[in-house]
Amino acid sequence: MTERKGPDTSGRNEIRELCQQFPHGITDQVIQNDMPHLEPQQRAAAINKLLSLGQLDLLRNSSGLLYRMKDAQSASKMKGSDNQEKLVYQIIEDAGNKGIWSRDIRFKSNLPLTEINKILKNLESKKLIKAVKSVAASKKKVYMLYNLQPDRSVTGGAWYSDQDFESEFVEVLNQQCFKFLQTKADMSRDSKQSPMVQRNSSFATSHEVWKYICELGISKVDLSMDDIETILNTLIYDGKVEMTVIAAKEGTVGSVDGQMKLYRGVNPVIQPTGLVKTPCGLCPVFDDCHEGGEISPSNCIYMTEWLDF
Amino acid sequence: MTAQEVRLCGLLLREHFGEVVEKVGTHLLRSGAQNLRTIIHETGLPLDLVKKSLCVLVQHGACNFRSGRKGPGCPTEYQASGDRILRILRYPRYIYTAKTLYGDTGELIIEELLQRGHMTMSSTVKTVADRLTQNMEEGRSMDYSEVTSAFSKLVETQFLQRCPPMGGARNTKDTTPGTPASTALLTPESFPDCYKVPHITLIGRGKRRHSSDDGEDQKSAKKAKMDPETHGDEGIYWQVNFERFHLHFRDQAVISAVANKLDQTCSEIVRTMLRMSEVTTSPSATCTKPLSANEIFRSLPASYNILRPILDQYLTLLVDDPMEFVGKAGESGGGMFVVNLHRALANLARATLESAVQERFGSRSARIFRLLLRKRHLEQKQVEDFAMIPAKEAKDMLYTLLSQNLVQLQEIPKTPDYAPSRTFYLYTVNQLPTARMLLQNCYKTVANLIERRLFETKESKRLLEKSQRIEAILASLQVSGAEPEQLTEVEEMITAPEKQQLESLRLHINKLDSAENQVDETMFLLEAYVSSTATSTA
């Protein structure tokens, strides 16, 4: 009996020792060199046994297959799980912090859907993996390892909390930034200095705005300067703010790649145009209105209300 | 001419000249150039009525005639010009501008000329002097020379111009047939004497018209028509130069935009620059002639005594502004500066479009609209990200804008078959077609307002007639010296609710009138923008 066990276990033990010697992994060639007496079949059997026991990791690199020792902790985690679970766990681990969708797990492991679901529930209860709802498609759930932080693309970054777009938060930030820029512009206008100085003092760099918002403390999450710049861009699209880029020395606070973005509050160029002061300019049924039809200027209710205003 | 423009022209003609002229005018607008017989046949009106309507239209410059296209010997053809008829809407603005620039005298001169179409200088001066004398106190009257000097000032600044002499088909028959000059439409500017004031002998003062002279006045009015008195300017007729007024309005729009965006001093500088280049810049120029900073400094109004370096700073500020009202064209003379007219018009038109979208659909839709104007082509996901609007709402707003044709969809296929899952769909805004569409909406809006006004007047016709009768009775009673009790008795014939109804009717009509003027301002901006792009691309 011992005779039979002998060559098997020794082969395994030797491979294990080799792995411990080379923590980065060993190739098949190395094992062959070390144990020339071991036949390829026996070698393969020993490696497979170690793999199934979960003591060895199988990796692939450019030159071929690598065998690496798995650490004791992770080895102990998987004790009691069977092969399929280990496979699924491996796939999820490989997905990193972007997570992987259940259908993709099915493709990679070729397991039927029911099996996958059972395994996923099992792993979740063991607190090895977790499900994170993706912000792009609200019904989709991606799985990732329990202790990993989900990537920004999945959670949506600072503007999403629990997969909901925080529009009130964005609105509040919008108004705060605008007020800051507007007061700065008003102060510079009242200072009555020469026009050039007036204009330059009404500008604020994106860094200044970022500091102001951070100090204001209205945000629960930390906002980066890029986040503030996206908010300032929406103010530009509202027509309330204009932006210029100036060259700045590398190293001055807030400069990115030798440039700085400056923002300034502006006034609108024209008053609301004449067309919108009439009911026709805002009428929802403008295209259906004809003289002599159901909707016509003579019996327009919007006009009647407007005339009696 | 689009259907909306024809409808608006018809309404304007009906209000100012009557239904017969409206019928002839709209028929000509719809069918292009036609000769007299065809017009009579197709409108079904009798010959003399058609002739009179054509006379009225020609007198006001709304209709041109020329010899037939099929060669000499063909009857003359008449063509109506819709643009000229649409100008009728802008008459109040012209009169108001003349009043602000040249006082009451200028206002009345322009008013008379607009009402009559073409007039000689002497008859204009006489009529205006009489009207001014009417409003002055007893014993004072207006001297002709004052009115003449106001008239000459108007001609100098090119607000008035001579009408082009009518060569007519008759002349071309006598001269060589088929002269090319007769087929082209002659502009008033092609004549060298366009702005030359003729030397007239006109000495006298305005005559005051008393109500007791009513009978005599009618006789003298008839006599005036056959008045053999000549003043040396027979055959020289004057008309209002609308293009010059439009240039003035455009300058005003640019100046007020600069005042809104920057500050008062900057707008004064731009006003000076535009004033200096009034006569040197052609109407369709992209930008004014370059002016050196020295010249601008010298021409600033005396009340604005700012130092030279401060002026330089202001000019640099104007040049650096993203709206690009003023550009730098060179360094000589302390810097050469131009006013970018076409770019300023484009910016103003863009602001008009944005304001229209904002008022109609809300500020978030306006944000999406401005975003698309800036970034040209964007996918739906990108629109949501840049505008920071939740996906569902952004989708809704985009589709609303798309259904109103303010935003267009551009498909870029990845595969030769336009499979929807493999195509990029990009949203975009084209400024020029959108401006044209908004302009057509303006025409329809003004037509709606006029129709509503006519409807309201028609509804209360009975009431208006009654109030007019009562006023006439009151006036005649007052003249014949009645007692106060009789007057109050007549006044009480109108009951209190009727008085209220009349009052509200008056308010309604005023509101509709002022709304027409407001929409006309939008119309002017958009028309100026569209025509400026037409000339720059041509």
XYZ file of N, CA, C and O in Angstrom, chain A residues 136 159-160 165 167 170-171 174 189 194-199 227 230-231 233-239 241-244 264 266-291 296-301 303-309, chain B residues 7 256-258 260-263 310 313-314 316-317 320-323 325 347-348 351-352 355-356 358-360 363-364 366-368 370-371 374-375 381 385-390 393 404 438 440-442 444-445 447-449 451-452 455-456 507-509 511-512 515-516 518-519 522 525:
552
model
N -25.534 51.735 -15.401
C -25.876 51.878 -16.818
C -27.200 51.196 -17.108
O -28.081 51.765 -17.737
N -21.806 61.456 -8.646
C -23.156 61.970 -8.858
C -24.234 60.945 -8.610
O -25.403 61.232 -8.656
N -23.833 59.716 -8.409
C -24.837 58.687 -8.178
C -24.709 58.191 -6.756
O -23.614 57.940 -6.269
N -29.413 58.916 -9.906
C -28.749 60.169 -10.233
C -29.242 61.236 -9.265
O -30.427 61.473 -9.138
N -30.106 64.435 -8.769
C -30.257 65.709 -9.481
C -30.313 66.897 -8.533
O -29.845 67.975 -8.863
N -26.846 67.913 -7.716
C -26.222 68.628 -8.830
C -26.757 70.049 -8.909
O -26.002 71.003 -9.105
N -28.077 70.194 -8.724
C -28.680 71.529 -8.789
C -28.101 72.441 -7.719
O -27.787 73.604 -7.959
N -24.672 73.423 -8.596
C -24.783 74.360 -9.712
C -25.011 75.780 -9.204
O -24.299 76.725 -9.540
N -16.690 94.517 -10.127
C -17.271 95.648 -10.841
C -17.397 96.856 -9.930
O -17.236 97.984 -10.345
N -9.299 100.049 -12.962
C -9.205 100.100 -14.414
C -9.835 98.839 -14.990
O -9.832 97.795 -14.364
N -10.371 98.916 -16.185
C -11.180 97.812 -16.716
C -10.442 96.489 -16.798
O -11.022 95.430 -16.581
N -9.155 96.531 -17.119
C -8.414 95.279 -17.237
C -8.346 94.576 -15.891
O -8.577 93.368 -15.787
N -8.021 95.365 -14.855
C -7.929 94.776 -13.515
C -9.292 94.263 -13.093
O -9.418 93.197 -12.488
N -10.327 95.006 -13.474
C -11.686 94.591 -13.126
C -11.983 93.224 -13.700
O -12.498 92.336 -13.035
N -11.679 93.072 -14.957
C -12.021 91.814 -15.611
C -11.193 90.681 -15.038
O -11.704 89.610 -14.748
N -14.747 66.819 -11.134
C -16.184 66.896 -10.873
C -16.653 68.333 -10.895
O -17.692 68.661 -11.482
N -17.001 69.598 -14.355
C -18.222 69.214 -15.083
C -19.393 70.079 -14.641
O -20.239 70.469 -15.459
N -19.442 70.428 -13.353
C -20.519 71.321 -12.899
C -20.382 72.688 -13.552
O -21.357 73.289 -14.015
N -19.042 73.327 -16.359
C -19.426 73.218 -17.769
C -20.934 73.334 -17.943
O -21.406 73.946 -18.895
N -21.702 72.731 -17.012
C -23.154 72.880 -17.157
C -23.564 74.338 -17.007
O -24.508 74.795 -17.643
N -22.846 75.094 -16.179
C -23.165 76.519 -16.070
C -22.880 77.240 -17.378
O -23.585 78.178 -17.755
N -21.808 76.800 -18.080
C -21.536 77.396 -19.389
C -22.690 77.112 -20.330
O -23.124 77.983 -21.096
N -23.201 75.845 -20.274
C -24.296 75.514 -21.182
C -25.581 76.218 -20.792
O -26.525 76.278 -21.558
N -25.649 76.728 -19.561
C -26.799 77.536 -19.186
C -26.639 78.968 -19.638
O -27.547 79.772 -19.472
N -25.470 79.302 -20.148
C -25.249 80.659 -20.629
C -24.968 81.649 -19.533
O -25.059 82.853 -19.731
N -22.105 81.557 -17.549
C -20.687 81.613 -17.185
C -19.882 81.450 -18.460
O -20.310 80.766 -19.379
N -18.726 82.114 -18.538
C -17.862 81.844 -19.693
C -16.499 81.395 -19.188
O -16.112 81.674 -18.044
N -15.763 80.720 -20.062
C -14.507 80.119 -19.639
C -13.390 80.525 -20.587
O -13.612 80.637 -21.784
N -12.218 80.770 -20.046
C -11.030 80.920 -20.894
C -9.941 80.020 -20.321
O -9.967 79.661 -19.149
N -15.924 82.865 -15.288
C -16.391 84.203 -14.928
C -17.876 84.273 -15.156
O -18.374 83.802 -16.172
N -21.295 85.931 -16.354
C -21.607 86.926 -17.386
C -23.085 87.238 -17.390
O -23.902 86.494 -16.866
N -23.426 88.371 -18.022
C -24.826 88.743 -18.190
C -25.321 88.269 -19.539
O -24.530 88.123 -20.462
N -26.628 88.043 -19.675
C -27.139 87.620 -20.983
C -27.017 88.751 -22.000
O -27.048 89.921 -21.650
N -26.888 88.366 -23.267
C -26.614 89.353 -24.308
C -27.864 90.128 -24.692
O -27.817 91.319 -24.975
N -29.037 89.438 -24.764
C -30.259 90.158 -25.110
C -31.338 89.845 -24.098
O -31.261 88.857 -23.386
N -32.346 90.697 -24.073
C -33.531 90.421 -23.270
C -34.325 89.314 -23.951
O -34.121 89.074 -25.132
N -35.240 88.657 -23.235
C -36.079 87.642 -23.902
C -36.731 88.225 -25.154
O -37.258 89.323 -25.131
N -36.654 87.461 -26.229
C -36.985 88.012 -27.527
C -38.474 88.275 -27.674
O -39.299 87.676 -27.005
N -38.835 89.187 -28.595
C -40.215 89.642 -28.712
C -41.211 88.534 -28.978
O -42.354 88.592 -28.534
N -40.769 87.512 -29.750
C -41.707 86.463 -30.132
C -42.294 85.761 -28.917
O -43.463 85.376 -28.905
N -41.491 85.602 -27.847
C -41.985 84.826 -26.719
C -42.824 85.673 -25.784
O -43.322 85.160 -24.779
N -42.983 86.964 -26.093
C -43.853 87.769 -25.247
C -45.300 87.650 -25.700
O -46.185 88.245 -25.102
N -45.524 86.944 -26.794
C -46.896 86.747 -27.258
C -47.318 85.312 -26.969
O -46.461 84.440 -26.857
N -48.627 85.053 -26.878
C -49.053 83.677 -26.619
C -48.648 82.729 -27.738
O -48.355 81.564 -27.476
N -48.596 83.224 -28.993
C -48.264 82.332 -30.098
C -46.858 81.771 -29.980
O -46.579 80.669 -30.435
N -45.945 82.549 -29.376
C -44.579 82.074 -29.267
C -44.450 80.875 -28.364
O -43.501 80.103 -28.466
N -45.399 80.698 -27.426
C -45.302 79.606 -26.458
C -46.398 78.574 -26.667
O -46.527 77.657 -25.877
N -47.157 78.752 -27.767
C -48.364 77.942 -27.894
C -48.006 76.498 -28.230
O -47.240 76.260 -29.157
N -48.574 75.512 -27.532
C -48.264 74.116 -27.865
C -48.954 73.633 -29.126
O -48.535 72.635 -29.709
N -50.017 74.321 -29.574
C -50.732 73.866 -30.765
C -50.549 74.861 -31.898
O -51.442 75.041 -32.727
N -49.411 75.512 -31.933
C -49.137 76.544 -32.932
C -49.346 76.028 -34.349
O -49.889 76.727 -35.211
N -48.918 74.777 -34.604
C -48.979 74.287 -35.975
C -50.387 73.947 -36.406
O -50.661 73.831 -37.589
N -51.310 73.760 -35.449
C -52.663 73.375 -35.833
C -53.573 74.578 -36.009
O -54.744 74.428 -36.291
N -53.026 75.780 -35.807
C -53.890 76.960 -35.745
C -54.101 77.517 -37.142
O -53.142 77.879 -37.816
N -55.347 77.565 -37.622
C -55.661 78.188 -38.913
C -56.910 79.016 -38.757
O -57.772 78.715 -37.940
N -57.015 80.046 -39.573
C -58.227 80.847 -39.539
C -59.377 80.005 -40.049
O -59.307 79.418 -41.123
N -58.161 78.689 -33.892
C -57.867 79.831 -34.756
C -57.617 81.040 -33.873
O -57.965 81.043 -32.691
N -57.005 82.077 -34.439
C -56.742 83.252 -33.607
C -58.013 83.842 -33.010
O -57.988 84.393 -31.917
N -59.135 83.723 -33.739
C -60.351 84.375 -33.252
C -60.865 83.740 -31.976
O -61.391 84.423 -31.103
N -60.702 82.398 -31.842
C -61.252 81.782 -30.642
C -60.153 81.199 -29.751
O -60.397 80.294 -28.988
N -58.951 81.751 -29.855
C -57.838 81.196 -29.078
C -58.008 81.503 -27.606
O -58.087 82.665 -27.206
N -58.016 80.471 -26.771
C -58.219 80.710 -25.343
C -56.974 81.300 -24.708
O -57.056 82.084 -23.759
N -55.031 83.460 -26.070
C -55.044 84.896 -26.332
C -56.034 85.595 -25.427
O -55.776 86.699 -24.935
N -57.186 84.950 -25.227
C -58.200 85.587 -24.382
C -57.659 85.799 -22.978
O -57.791 86.880 -22.401
N -57.009 84.746 -22.437
C -56.443 84.887 -21.090
C -55.392 85.973 -21.058
O -55.313 86.758 -20.121
N -54.555 85.999 -22.096
C -53.448 86.953 -22.125
C -53.964 88.372 -22.230
O -53.443 89.292 -21.599
N -55.032 88.581 -23.024
C -55.546 89.930 -23.201
C -56.194 90.445 -21.917
O -56.155 91.637 -21.635
N -56.770 89.526 -21.137
C -57.455 89.983 -19.937
C -56.530 90.096 -18.748
O -56.968 90.427 -17.665
N -55.257 89.799 -18.970
C -54.319 89.730 -17.855
C -54.156 91.095 -17.202
O -53.867 92.061 -17.918
N -49.979 85.427 -46.613
C -51.131 85.713 -45.723
C -50.907 87.027 -44.981
O -51.820 87.871 -44.896
N -26.650 97.766 -28.020
C -27.317 97.365 -26.778
C -26.817 96.002 -26.314
O -26.729 95.748 -25.115
N -26.439 95.112 -27.268
C -25.886 93.821 -26.851
C -24.577 94.022 -26.112
O -24.325 93.395 -25.077
N -23.731 94.930 -26.633
C -22.452 95.197 -25.952
C -22.715 95.787 -24.575
O -22.053 95.437 -23.589
N -25.278 95.262 -22.665
C -25.750 94.222 -21.754
C -24.621 93.331 -21.299
O -24.536 92.944 -20.141
N -23.756 92.954 -22.252
C -22.743 91.965 -21.935
C -21.585 92.588 -21.146
O -21.120 92.027 -20.169
N -21.103 93.723 -21.596
C -19.941 94.354 -20.958
C -20.445 95.537 -20.124
O -21.213 95.339 -19.215
N -20.028 96.749 -20.464
C -20.611 97.847 -19.700
C -20.821 99.065 -20.589
O -20.578 99.046 -21.770
N -6.554 103.959 -20.795
C -7.793 103.274 -20.410
C -8.552 102.864 -21.656
O -9.116 101.766 -21.744
N -7.180 99.799 -22.974
C -7.591 98.621 -22.206
C -8.992 98.178 -22.591
O -9.257 96.988 -22.768
N -9.889 99.159 -22.732
C -11.246 98.801 -23.122
C -11.261 98.112 -24.472
O -12.005 97.157 -24.708
N -8.870 96.377 -25.826
C -8.370 95.009 -25.678
C -9.439 94.106 -25.088
O -9.609 92.955 -25.502
N -10.192 94.627 -24.112
C -11.276 93.850 -23.521
C -12.299 93.453 -24.575
O -12.760 92.317 -24.638
N -10.950 90.724 -26.738
C -10.811 89.418 -26.095
C -12.135 88.763 -25.768
O -12.168 87.592 -25.430
N -13.214 89.522 -25.820
C -14.493 88.957 -25.436
C -14.876 87.793 -26.356
O -14.711 87.901 -27.565
N -15.409 86.692 -25.809
C -15.725 85.540 -26.667
C -16.782 85.836 -27.720
O -16.875 85.129 -28.712
N -17.589 86.902 -27.512
C -18.620 87.200 -28.490
C -18.044 87.818 -29.761
O -18.743 87.932 -30.749
N -17.323 90.903 -30.803
C -17.958 92.053 -31.448
C -16.933 92.865 -32.211
O -17.193 93.384 -33.276
N -24.327 86.020 -33.554
C -24.447 85.814 -32.107
C -25.805 86.245 -31.600
O -26.415 85.587 -30.747
N -26.307 87.375 -32.123
C -27.616 87.844 -31.683
C -28.707 86.870 -32.108
O -29.641 86.602 -31.352
N -28.608 83.965 -29.801
C -29.211 84.281 -28.514
C -30.730 84.302 -28.624
O -31.436 83.875 -27.691
N -31.252 84.789 -29.785
C -32.704 84.788 -29.982
C -33.246 83.362 -29.976
O -34.255 83.073 -29.324
N -33.195 81.959 -26.500
C -34.231 82.525 -25.646
C -35.592 81.947 -26.003
O -36.424 81.680 -25.126
N -35.840 81.737 -27.334
C -37.131 81.162 -27.728
C -37.289 79.761 -27.138
O -38.353 79.408 -26.607
N -35.793 78.559 -24.492
C -35.869 78.625 -23.031
C -37.269 78.976 -22.561
O -37.793 78.366 -21.636
N -37.891 79.977 -23.241
C -39.204 80.393 -22.768
C -40.241 79.333 -23.058
O -41.199 79.161 -22.304
N -40.057 78.604 -24.161
C -41.105 77.673 -24.527
C -40.967 76.344 -23.810
O -41.961 75.737 -23.432
N -35.658 75.801 -18.782
C -34.229 76.095 -18.805
C -33.392 74.847 -19.029
O -32.276 74.940 -19.530
N -33.906 73.648 -18.663
C -33.070 72.465 -18.897
C -33.028 72.108 -20.365
O -31.984 71.722 -20.893
N -33.226 74.309 -22.618
C -32.332 75.344 -23.162
C -30.887 74.946 -22.951
O -30.031 75.219 -23.793
N -30.611 74.259 -21.815
C -29.242 73.823 -21.576
C -28.822 72.809 -22.629
O -27.716 72.891 -23.186
N -29.715 71.855 -22.916
C -29.405 70.856 -23.951
C -29.216 71.547 -25.296
O -28.288 71.232 -26.056
N -28.266 74.669 -25.985
C -26.990 75.393 -26.043
C -25.833 74.415 -26.153
O -24.852 74.668 -26.850
N -25.941 73.295 -25.423
C -24.883 72.279 -25.474
C -24.701 71.773 -26.890
O -23.578 71.661 -27.394
N -23.038 74.274 -29.139
C -21.612 74.400 -28.916
C -20.842 73.222 -29.440
O -19.816 73.368 -30.068
N -21.357 72.005 -29.140
C -20.585 70.803 -29.417
C -20.966 70.135 -30.729
O -20.471 69.056 -31.006
N -26.114 59.463 -24.983
C -25.469 59.267 -23.687
C -24.594 60.467 -23.328
O -24.563 60.924 -22.188
N -24.590 63.080 -20.112
C -23.434 63.279 -19.246
C -23.034 64.738 -19.165
O -22.770 65.259 -18.091
N -22.999 65.414 -20.326
C -22.532 66.801 -20.296
C -23.519 67.717 -19.611
O -23.151 68.641 -18.910
N -24.795 67.475 -19.858
C -25.794 68.398 -19.316
C -26.137 68.081 -17.872
O -26.826 68.868 -17.220
N -25.701 66.942 -17.353
C -25.974 66.519 -15.988
C -27.469 66.520 -15.699
O -27.928 67.131 -14.745
N -28.195 65.877 -16.595
C -29.644 65.734 -16.417
C -29.923 64.240 -16.393
O -29.308 63.504 -17.160
N -30.809 63.758 -15.486
C -31.071 62.318 -15.433
C -31.502 61.786 -16.788
O -32.146 62.478 -17.565
N -35.234 62.071 -18.104
C -35.703 63.416 -18.437
C -35.000 63.946 -19.676
O -35.609 64.602 -20.523
N -40.315 69.152 -32.551
C -40.558 70.521 -32.982
C -39.544 70.958 -34.022
O -39.532 72.130 -34.397
N -37.886 79.788 -37.423
C -38.410 80.704 -36.418
C -38.952 81.960 -37.087
O -39.943 82.545 -36.635
N -40.412 82.131 -40.048
C -41.743 81.813 -40.564
C -42.752 81.795 -39.422
O -43.899 82.240 -39.574
N -42.334 81.285 -38.269
C -43.233 81.320 -37.108
C -43.586 82.748 -36.732
O -44.724 83.040 -36.353
N -42.604 83.655 -36.839
C -42.885 85.066 -36.535
C -43.935 85.613 -37.482
O -44.856 86.322 -37.054
N -46.256 84.010 -39.015
C -47.569 83.457 -38.666
C -48.111 84.123 -37.410
O -49.303 84.423 -37.318
N -47.216 84.379 -36.438
C -47.662 84.996 -35.189
C -48.246 86.378 -35.446
O -49.312 86.723 -34.919
N -49.498 87.542 -38.207
C -50.780 87.402 -38.900
C -51.882 87.025 -37.920
O -53.005 87.552 -37.986
N -51.564 86.126 -36.970
C -52.558 85.745 -35.962
C -52.985 86.937 -35.130
O -54.175 87.141 -34.844
N -51.996 87.767 -34.737
C -52.318 88.915 -33.896
C -53.214 89.897 -34.647
O -54.169 90.447 -34.086
N -55.238 89.209 -37.126
C -56.576 88.649 -37.291
C -57.384 88.751 -36.019
O -58.582 89.039 -36.045
N -56.688 88.533 -34.881
C -57.406 88.635 -33.610
C -57.891 90.059 -33.403
O -59.009 90.296 -32.911
N -60.859 90.642 -35.499
C -62.000 89.925 -34.946
C -62.599 90.694 -33.776
O -63.825 90.842 -33.678
N -61.728 91.169 -32.875
C -62.235 91.890 -31.707
C -62.985 93.146 -32.130
O -64.039 93.487 -31.573
N -57.992 98.502 -24.452
C -56.790 97.882 -23.883
C -56.338 96.701 -24.731
O -55.151 96.528 -25.010
N -57.302 95.867 -25.149
C -56.955 94.697 -25.951
C -56.259 95.118 -27.229
O -55.223 94.567 -27.612
N -56.851 96.111 -27.907
C -56.280 96.503 -29.196
C -54.867 97.047 -28.991
O -53.964 96.754 -29.776
N -52.783 96.258 -26.636
C -51.881 95.149 -26.315
C -51.486 94.401 -27.586
O -50.317 94.073 -27.795
N -52.474 94.131 -28.451
C -52.181 93.410 -29.682
C -51.239 94.225 -30.565
O -50.311 93.679 -31.165
N -47.780 94.062 -29.170
C -47.207 92.732 -29.386
C -46.703 92.598 -30.812
O -45.649 92.009 -31.059
N -47.471 93.167 -31.790
C -47.007 93.112 -33.180
C -45.638 93.772 -33.313
O -44.753 93.268 -34.001
N -43.371 94.094 -31.018
C -42.327 93.308 -30.367
C -41.887 92.149 -31.253
O -40.698 91.864 -31.382
N -42.893 91.471 -31.851
C -42.524 90.362 -32.731
C -41.749 90.894 -33.921
O -40.837 90.249 -34.430
N -38.055 90.869 -33.289
C -37.455 89.555 -33.525
C -37.306 89.296 -35.011
O -36.272 88.803 -35.472
N -34.254 91.042 -36.505
C -32.973 90.400 -36.198
C -32.755 89.166 -37.061
O -31.691 88.970 -37.657
